[in-house]
Amino acid sequence: MAAVPVSASASTHYRFRPLNIGRIVVWTGFALALIVAPMLFRSSLALTMLSQIGYVIIICLSYNVLLGQGGMLSFGHAVYTGLGAFAAVHAMNLAAGPGGPPVPLVLVPLVGGLGGLAIAALLGFVTTRKAGTTFAMITLGVGELVASMALMFPEVFGGEGGISTNRVYGAKFLGFDFGSQLQVYYLIAVYCFVCTALMFAFTGTPLGRMLNAVRDNPERVEFIGFSTRRIRYLAFMIAGFFAGIGGGLAAINFEIVTAADSVSVVRSGGYLLFTFLGGATFFFGPIIGAVLLVLASVLLSELTKAWLLYLGLIFLLMVMYAPGGIASLIMTNLRVARHGLLRRLLPHYAAMAGAALVLTAGAAMAIEMLYHLQLNAALGSQLSFAGLTLDAHGVGSWVAAAVLFVVGAVLLEWRRRRFLAQWNAVQESIEATIRKEGSA
């Protein structure tokens, strides 16, 4: 327990602040998950995905410093990730060459972080002069500008082919040469844990609290004498630093950096999309979003060519029915569970899940047949879907898709209304319990 001095008129004494056991358990579990994950998922694909999840967590959390904590909607966050990756790949190539600077691989992500910090300090001086929609439009323009300039300087960005490197150089670090993917994963895992802890600590600093105040009520912040622009600018540089670290880890992982993939506005949109889906209002929300981003870009893209359409539909549904993201759904249901009322909602959740599955099956059948007709018409009219054979030219397949979709939509709406009635009853019970405990 930490001793905290308390001044009194006659003497100085100490009070003891109890340890936050729950927080210790969460961080210990997070560390154990990073350590044990490659032992549970041993395939090369799983190890590659785990490595990507590690540095994408850093990038999404850095983006949430802007969006979730500061209320700054940025469409150019990939600029700082990508330029940090280029700084890291150039550092590796220089260190591996004759007479190069002695930069060990374990410090290369910090080089990327410093690169992202430098660019954020330069561009943020302009972009943070405005807020709201104007800020978002400026970041979009900056992102497009950098993406276009990348092709104009092939000496720095390598043109369309990018810049490749070799992460195995120099002396070993504690016996590791980082030639295997497992060693690279643990390097990423260490940075993931440390950067996550640092960004969580930032939320409790005076600057982090003032950033929340700027998000919620910038006029009052200005009224009490603080510069909202300076607070946004400092937060922008911090986000750029951690984004650069994530980019540096990506450069180590893939050993190649291309401008088209690293600094594009599409990549920035991906960070925005999945940070929002995870839940920007909660610290752990972007971690969920990072996992979803990798699963979607690696697994879902292998299952179907329409994966971007599915992501768009999911994003639309989340905006309409769960604007707080997955994290908000988890927290609201944990609140219900703490009062012992979750069992009253479980049958409704199961019923809605079944109806949603029927609706999704019908919609997916129609989407896959449409994509097949547009992209694979030369292969014939038949296609495989979830173990079934569909005929894109057959009336029966389209009728089945329509029936599933309509039946699923009707059932889902019916169950949703019953769920809302039960949900309101549960919330009233919780409020009554809280009022009763408050008056006791």
Coordinates of C-alpha atoms in Angstrom, one line a residue:
M1 CA 0.0 0.0 0.0
A2 CA 1.2 3.5 -0.8
A3 CA 1.7 6.0 1.9
V4 CA 0.3 9.4 1.1
P5 CA 1.2 12.5 3.3
V6 CA -1.6 14.6 4.6
S7 CA -0.8 18.0 6.0
A8 CA -2.6 19.1 9.2
S9 CA -2.5 22.3 11.2
A10 CA -0.6 20.7 14.1
S11 CA 1.3 17.9 12.5
T12 CA 1.8 15.8 9.4
H13 CA 0.5 12.2 9.3
Y14 CA 0.0 9.6 6.7
R15 CA -3.0 7.7 5.3
F16 CA -2.7 4.6 3.3
R17 CA -4.4 4.1 0.0
P18 CA -5.5 0.5 -0.6
L19 CA -4.2 -1.3 -3.6
N20 CA -6.6 -1.7 -6.5
I21 CA -6.7 -5.5 -6.6
G22 CA -9.0 -5.7 -9.6
R23 CA -6.7 -3.6 -11.7
I24 CA -3.7 -5.7 -10.7
V25 CA -5.6 -8.8 -11.7
V26 CA -6.6 -7.3 -15.1
W27 CA -3.0 -6.3 -15.9
T28 CA -1.6 -9.6 -14.8
G29 CA -4.1 -11.4 -16.9
F30 CA -3.2 -9.2 -19.9
A31 CA 0.5 -10.0 -19.5
L32 CA -0.2 -13.7 -19.1
A33 CA -2.4 -13.7 -22.2
L34 CA 0.5 -12.1 -24.2
I35 CA 2.9 -14.8 -22.9
V36 CA 0.7 -17.8 -23.3
A37 CA -1.0 -17.0 -26.6
P38 CA 1.7 -18.4 -28.9
M39 CA 1.7 -21.6 -26.8
L40 CA -2.0 -22.1 -27.4
F41 CA -2.1 -21.1 -31.1
R42 CA 1.0 -22.8 -32.6
S43 CA 0.3 -22.6 -36.4
S44 CA 2.3 -20.1 -38.5
L45 CA -0.9 -18.3 -39.5
A46 CA -1.9 -17.9 -35.9
L47 CA 1.5 -16.6 -34.9
T48 CA 1.5 -14.1 -37.7
M49 CA -2.0 -12.9 -36.7
L50 CA -0.9 -12.6 -33.0
S51 CA 2.0 -10.5 -34.1
Q52 CA -0.3 -8.2 -36.1
I53 CA -2.7 -7.9 -33.2
G54 CA 0.1 -6.8 -30.9
Y55 CA 1.1 -3.8 -32.9
V56 CA -2.4 -2.9 -34.1
I57 CA -3.4 -2.7 -30.4
I58 CA -0.8 0.0 -30.0
I59 CA -2.0 1.9 -33.1
C60 CA -5.7 1.7 -32.2
L61 CA -5.0 2.8 -28.6
S62 CA -2.9 5.7 -30.0
Y63 CA -5.8 6.7 -32.2
N64 CA -8.1 6.6 -29.3
V65 CA -6.0 9.2 -27.6
L66 CA -7.4 11.5 -30.3
L67 CA -10.9 10.2 -30.8
G68 CA -12.0 8.7 -27.5
Q69 CA -10.1 10.9 -25.0
G70 CA -9.9 14.1 -27.0
G71 CA -12.9 14.0 -29.3
M72 CA -10.6 14.6 -32.3
L73 CA -11.9 12.8 -35.4
S74 CA -8.8 12.2 -37.5
F75 CA -8.8 10.7 -41.1
G76 CA -5.0 10.8 -41.3
H77 CA -3.7 8.7 -38.4
A78 CA -2.0 6.3 -40.8
V79 CA 0.4 9.1 -41.8
Y80 CA 2.2 8.8 -38.4
T81 CA 2.1 5.0 -38.4
G82 CA 3.4 4.8 -41.9
L83 CA 6.1 7.4 -41.6
G84 CA 7.2 5.8 -38.3
A85 CA 7.5 2.5 -40.2
F86 CA 9.7 4.2 -42.9
A87 CA 11.9 5.7 -40.2
A88 CA 12.3 2.3 -38.6
V89 CA 13.1 0.5 -41.9
H90 CA 15.7 3.2 -42.8
A91 CA 17.2 2.8 -39.4
M92 CA 17.5 -1.0 -39.8
N93 CA 19.1 -0.6 -43.3
L94 CA 21.6 2.0 -42.0
A95 CA 22.5 -0.1 -38.9
A96 CA 23.0 -3.2 -41.0
G97 CA 25.3 -1.3 -43.4
P98 CA 29.0 -0.7 -43.0
G99 CA 29.8 2.1 -40.6
G100 CA 26.1 2.5 -39.7
P101 CA 24.8 3.7 -36.3
P102 CA 24.7 1.0 -33.7
V103 CA 21.0 0.7 -33.4
P104 CA 19.9 -2.7 -32.0
L105 CA 16.7 -4.1 -33.3
V106 CA 15.0 -3.8 -29.9
L107 CA 15.3 0.0 -30.1
V108 CA 14.1 0.3 -33.7
P109 CA 10.5 0.7 -32.7
L110 CA 11.5 3.7 -30.6
V111 CA 13.1 5.2 -33.8
G112 CA 9.7 4.8 -35.4
G113 CA 8.1 6.4 -32.4
L114 CA 10.4 9.4 -32.6
G115 CA 9.7 9.6 -36.4
G116 CA 6.0 9.7 -35.7
L117 CA 6.5 12.2 -32.9
A118 CA 8.5 14.5 -35.2
I119 CA 5.9 14.4 -38.0
A120 CA 3.1 14.9 -35.5
A121 CA 4.9 17.9 -34.0
L122 CA 5.2 19.4 -37.5
L123 CA 1.8 18.7 -38.9
G124 CA -0.1 18.9 -35.6
F125 CA 1.0 22.5 -35.2
V126 CA -1.3 23.3 -38.2
T127 CA -4.1 20.7 -37.7
T128 CA -4.8 21.3 -34.0
R129 CA -5.4 25.0 -34.6
K130 CA -9.0 24.0 -35.4
A131 CA -11.4 21.5 -33.8
G132 CA -14.5 19.5 -34.8
T133 CA -15.3 19.1 -38.5
T134 CA -12.6 21.5 -39.6
F135 CA -10.0 19.4 -37.8
A136 CA -11.3 16.2 -39.5
M137 CA -11.2 17.8 -42.9
I138 CA -7.6 19.1 -42.4
T139 CA -6.4 15.6 -41.3
L140 CA -8.1 14.2 -44.4
G141 CA -6.3 16.7 -46.6
V142 CA -2.9 16.0 -44.9
G143 CA -3.4 12.3 -45.3
E144 CA -4.1 12.6 -49.0
L145 CA -1.1 15.0 -49.4
V146 CA 1.3 12.7 -47.7
A147 CA 0.0 9.7 -49.7
S148 CA 0.5 11.6 -52.9
M149 CA 4.0 12.9 -52.0
A150 CA 5.2 9.4 -51.1
L151 CA 5.2 8.5 -54.8
M152 CA 7.2 11.7 -55.7
F153 CA 10.2 10.8 -53.5
P154 CA 11.2 7.2 -54.4
E155 CA 14.5 7.7 -52.6
V156 CA 12.7 8.0 -49.3
F157 CA 9.6 5.9 -49.8
G158 CA 10.9 3.4 -52.4
G159 CA 8.2 4.1 -55.0
E160 CA 5.4 1.6 -55.6
G161 CA 7.6 -1.3 -54.5
G162 CA 8.4 0.2 -51.1
I163 CA 11.6 -0.4 -49.1
S164 CA 12.6 -3.8 -47.8
T165 CA 15.0 -4.7 -45.0
N166 CA 16.4 -7.6 -43.0
R167 CA 15.7 -7.6 -39.3
V168 CA 18.5 -10.1 -38.6
Y169 CA 21.6 -7.9 -38.3
G170 CA 24.2 -7.1 -35.7
A171 CA 25.0 -8.9 -32.5
K172 CA 22.3 -11.0 -30.7
F173 CA 20.3 -9.4 -28.0
L174 CA 20.3 -11.7 -24.9
G175 CA 20.7 -14.6 -27.3
F176 CA 17.9 -13.6 -29.6
D177 CA 18.5 -12.8 -33.3
F178 CA 14.8 -12.3 -34.1
G179 CA 15.0 -14.4 -37.1
S180 CA 12.0 -16.6 -36.1
Q181 CA 8.5 -15.3 -36.0
L182 CA 8.1 -16.4 -32.4
Q183 CA 11.0 -14.1 -31.2
V184 CA 9.5 -11.2 -33.2
Y185 CA 6.1 -11.9 -31.6
Y186 CA 7.6 -11.6 -28.1
L187 CA 9.3 -8.4 -29.0
I188 CA 6.0 -7.0 -30.2
A189 CA 4.3 -8.4 -27.0
V190 CA 6.7 -6.5 -24.8
Y191 CA 6.2 -3.3 -26.6
C192 CA 2.4 -3.9 -26.6
F193 CA 2.3 -4.3 -22.9
V194 CA 4.5 -1.4 -22.1
C195 CA 2.8 1.0 -24.5
T196 CA -0.6 0.0 -23.3
A197 CA 0.4 0.6 -19.7
L198 CA 1.9 4.0 -20.6
M199 CA -1.2 5.1 -22.5
F200 CA -3.4 3.9 -19.6
A201 CA -1.3 5.9 -17.2
F202 CA -1.6 8.9 -19.5
T203 CA -5.4 8.9 -18.9
G204 CA -4.9 9.6 -15.2
T205 CA -2.4 12.4 -15.7
P206 CA -3.4 16.1 -15.4
L207 CA -2.9 16.4 -19.2
G208 CA -5.1 13.4 -19.8
R209 CA -7.9 14.8 -17.6
M210 CA -7.7 18.1 -19.3
L211 CA -7.9 16.4 -22.6
N212 CA -11.2 14.8 -21.5
A213 CA -12.4 18.3 -20.4
V214 CA -11.5 19.7 -23.8
R215 CA -13.5 16.9 -25.4
D216 CA -16.6 17.6 -23.2
N217 CA -16.6 21.3 -22.7
P218 CA -13.8 23.3 -24.4
E219 CA -15.4 26.7 -23.6
R220 CA -15.1 26.0 -19.8
V221 CA -11.5 24.9 -20.3
E222 CA -10.7 28.2 -22.0
F223 CA -12.7 30.1 -19.3
I224 CA -10.5 28.7 -16.5
G225 CA -7.3 29.8 -18.3
F226 CA -6.1 26.7 -20.2
S227 CA -5.3 26.7 -23.9
T228 CA -7.4 24.0 -25.6
R229 CA -5.2 24.2 -28.7
R230 CA -2.1 23.5 -26.7
I231 CA -3.7 20.5 -25.0
R232 CA -4.8 19.1 -28.3
Y233 CA -1.4 19.7 -29.8
L234 CA 0.4 17.8 -26.9
A235 CA -2.1 14.9 -27.2
F236 CA -1.6 14.9 -30.9
M237 CA 2.2 14.5 -30.5
I238 CA 1.7 11.7 -27.9
A239 CA -0.6 9.9 -30.3
G240 CA 1.9 10.3 -33.1
F241 CA 4.7 8.9 -30.9
F242 CA 2.8 5.7 -30.1
A243 CA 1.5 5.3 -33.7
G244 CA 5.1 5.5 -34.8
I245 CA 6.1 2.7 -32.4
G246 CA 3.3 0.6 -33.9
G247 CA 4.5 1.3 -37.4
G248 CA 8.1 0.4 -36.4
L249 CA 6.9 -2.9 -35.1
A250 CA 5.0 -3.5 -38.3
A251 CA 8.2 -2.8 -40.3
I252 CA 10.1 -5.4 -38.2
N253 CA 7.3 -7.9 -38.6
F254 CA 7.0 -7.7 -42.4
E255 CA 10.5 -6.5 -43.3
I256 CA 9.0 -4.3 -46.0
V257 CA 7.1 -1.0 -46.0
T258 CA 5.1 0.4 -48.9
A259 CA 3.6 3.8 -49.1
A260 CA 0.4 2.6 -50.7
D261 CA -0.3 0.3 -47.8
S262 CA 1.1 2.3 -44.9
V263 CA 0.1 6.0 -45.3
S264 CA -3.1 5.7 -47.3
V265 CA -6.4 7.2 -46.2
V266 CA -8.0 3.7 -46.5
R267 CA -5.7 2.5 -43.7
S268 CA -6.6 5.5 -41.6
G269 CA -10.3 4.7 -42.2
G270 CA -9.6 1.2 -41.0
Y271 CA -8.2 2.5 -37.7
L272 CA -11.2 4.7 -37.3
L273 CA -13.7 2.0 -38.1
F274 CA -12.4 -0.6 -35.7
T275 CA -11.6 1.8 -32.9
F276 CA -15.3 2.8 -33.1
L277 CA -16.5 -0.8 -33.3
G278 CA -14.4 -1.8 -30.3
G279 CA -15.7 1.2 -28.3
A280 CA -13.9 4.5 -28.3
T281 CA -15.4 5.6 -24.9
F282 CA -13.7 2.9 -23.0
F283 CA -9.9 2.3 -22.7
F284 CA -10.1 -1.4 -23.6
G285 CA -12.5 -0.8 -26.5
P286 CA -9.7 -0.2 -29.1
I287 CA -8.0 -3.5 -28.0
I288 CA -11.2 -5.3 -29.0
G289 CA -11.2 -3.3 -32.3
A290 CA -7.6 -4.3 -33.0
V291 CA -8.4 -8.0 -32.6
L292 CA -11.4 -7.5 -35.0
L293 CA -9.3 -5.6 -37.5
V294 CA -6.8 -8.4 -37.8
L295 CA -9.5 -11.1 -37.9
A296 CA -11.4 -9.3 -40.6
S297 CA -8.4 -8.4 -42.8
V298 CA -6.8 -11.9 -42.5
L299 CA -9.6 -14.4 -42.0
L300 CA -12.7 -12.8 -43.3
S301 CA -11.0 -11.6 -46.5
E302 CA -10.0 -15.2 -47.1
L303 CA -13.6 -16.5 -46.7
T304 CA -15.3 -14.0 -49.1
K305 CA -14.5 -11.3 -51.6
A306 CA -17.4 -9.3 -50.2
W307 CA -15.8 -8.8 -46.8
L308 CA -15.6 -5.0 -47.1
L309 CA -19.4 -5.0 -47.7
Y310 CA -20.0 -7.1 -44.6
L311 CA -17.8 -4.7 -42.6
G312 CA -19.8 -1.7 -43.8
L313 CA -23.0 -3.4 -42.9
I314 CA -21.7 -4.2 -39.4
F315 CA -20.5 -0.6 -39.0
L316 CA -23.9 0.7 -40.0
L317 CA -25.7 -1.6 -37.5
M318 CA -23.4 -0.7 -34.7
V319 CA -23.9 3.0 -35.4
M320 CA -27.7 2.5 -35.3
Y321 CA -28.1 0.2 -32.3
A322 CA -24.8 0.3 -30.3
P323 CA -23.0 3.6 -30.9
G324 CA -20.8 3.0 -27.9
G325 CA -19.2 -0.1 -29.5
I326 CA -18.7 -3.6 -28.2
A327 CA -17.1 -2.3 -25.0
S328 CA -20.3 -0.4 -24.1
L329 CA -22.4 -3.6 -24.6
I330 CA -20.0 -5.5 -22.3
M331 CA -20.1 -2.8 -19.6
T332 CA -23.9 -2.4 -19.6
N333 CA -24.4 -6.1 -19.3
L334 CA -21.8 -6.3 -16.5
R335 CA -23.8 -3.7 -14.7
V336 CA -26.9 -5.9 -15.0
A337 CA -24.9 -9.0 -13.9
R338 CA -23.6 -7.2 -10.8
H339 CA -27.2 -6.8 -9.7
G340 CA -28.0 -10.5 -10.5
L341 CA -30.5 -9.8 -13.2
L342 CA -28.6 -11.0 -16.3
R343 CA -30.4 -14.4 -16.3
R344 CA -33.6 -12.6 -17.1
L345 CA -32.1 -11.3 -20.4
L346 CA -30.3 -14.5 -21.5
P347 CA -33.3 -16.2 -23.1
H348 CA -34.0 -13.0 -25.1
Y349 CA -30.3 -12.8 -26.2
A350 CA -30.5 -16.4 -27.4
A351 CA -33.7 -15.8 -29.3
M352 CA -32.3 -12.6 -31.0
A353 CA -29.1 -14.4 -31.8
G354 CA -31.1 -17.2 -33.5
A355 CA -33.2 -14.8 -35.5
A356 CA -30.1 -12.7 -36.5
L357 CA -28.5 -15.9 -37.7
V358 CA -31.4 -16.7 -40.0
L359 CA -31.5 -13.1 -41.3
T360 CA -27.7 -13.1 -41.8
A361 CA -27.8 -16.4 -43.7
G362 CA -30.4 -15.1 -46.1
A363 CA -28.5 -11.8 -46.7
A364 CA -25.2 -13.6 -47.1
M365 CA -26.6 -16.0 -49.7
A366 CA -27.9 -13.1 -51.8
I367 CA -24.6 -11.2 -51.4
E368 CA -22.5 -14.1 -52.4
M369 CA -24.6 -15.0 -55.4
L370 CA -24.5 -11.3 -56.6
Y371 CA -20.7 -11.2 -56.2
H372 CA -20.4 -14.5 -58.0
L373 CA -22.4 -13.2 -61.0
Q374 CA -20.3 -10.1 -61.1
L375 CA -16.8 -11.6 -60.6
N376 CA -16.9 -15.3 -61.3
A377 CA -19.6 -15.6 -64.0
A378 CA -17.1 -17.4 -66.2
L379 CA -16.8 -20.3 -63.7
G380 CA -20.5 -21.2 -64.0
S381 CA -23.6 -20.4 -62.0
Q382 CA -23.0 -22.7 -59.1
L383 CA -21.1 -21.7 -55.9
S384 CA -20.4 -23.2 -52.5
F385 CA -21.8 -21.5 -49.5
A386 CA -21.5 -22.9 -45.9
G387 CA -21.4 -26.4 -47.2
L388 CA -24.3 -25.9 -49.6
T389 CA -24.3 -25.5 -53.3
L390 CA -26.2 -22.5 -54.6
D391 CA -27.2 -21.7 -58.2
A392 CA -26.9 -18.0 -58.9
H393 CA -29.1 -18.5 -62.0
G394 CA -31.7 -20.7 -60.2
V395 CA -34.9 -19.3 -58.9
G396 CA -34.9 -21.7 -55.9
S397 CA -31.7 -20.3 -54.4
W398 CA -32.9 -16.7 -54.6
V399 CA -36.3 -17.7 -53.1
A400 CA -34.6 -19.5 -50.3
A401 CA -32.4 -16.4 -49.6
A402 CA -35.4 -14.1 -49.6
V403 CA -37.4 -16.4 -47.3
L404 CA -34.6 -16.7 -44.8
F405 CA -34.0 -12.9 -44.9
V406 CA -37.7 -12.0 -44.4
V407 CA -38.4 -14.6 -41.8
G408 CA -35.2 -13.6 -39.9
A409 CA -36.1 -9.9 -40.1
V410 CA -39.6 -10.5 -38.8
L411 CA -38.4 -12.7 -35.9
L412 CA -35.6 -10.4 -35.0
E413 CA -37.9 -7.4 -34.8
W414 CA -40.4 -9.3 -32.7
R415 CA -37.7 -10.6 -30.3
R416 CA -36.1 -7.1 -30.2
R417 CA -39.3 -5.5 -29.0
R418 CA -39.8 -8.1 -26.3
F419 CA -36.1 -7.7 -25.3
L420 CA -36.6 -3.9 -25.0
A421 CA -39.6 -4.4 -22.7
Q422 CA -37.6 -6.8 -20.5
W423 CA -34.5 -4.5 -20.6
N424 CA -36.5 -1.5 -19.4
A425 CA -37.9 -3.6 -16.6
V426 CA -34.5 -4.7 -15.6
Q427 CA -33.2 -1.1 -15.6
E428 CA -36.1 0.0 -13.5
S429 CA -35.3 -2.7 -11.0
I430 CA -31.6 -1.6 -10.9
E431 CA -32.6 2.0 -10.4
A432 CA -35.0 1.1 -7.6
T433 CA -32.3 -0.9 -5.9
I434 CA -29.8 2.0 -6.1
R435 CA -32.4 4.4 -4.7
K436 CA -33.2 2.0 -1.9
E437 CA -29.5 1.6 -1.0
G438 CA -29.0 5.3 -1.2
S439 CA -31.8 6.1 1.2
A440 CA -30.7 3.4 3.7

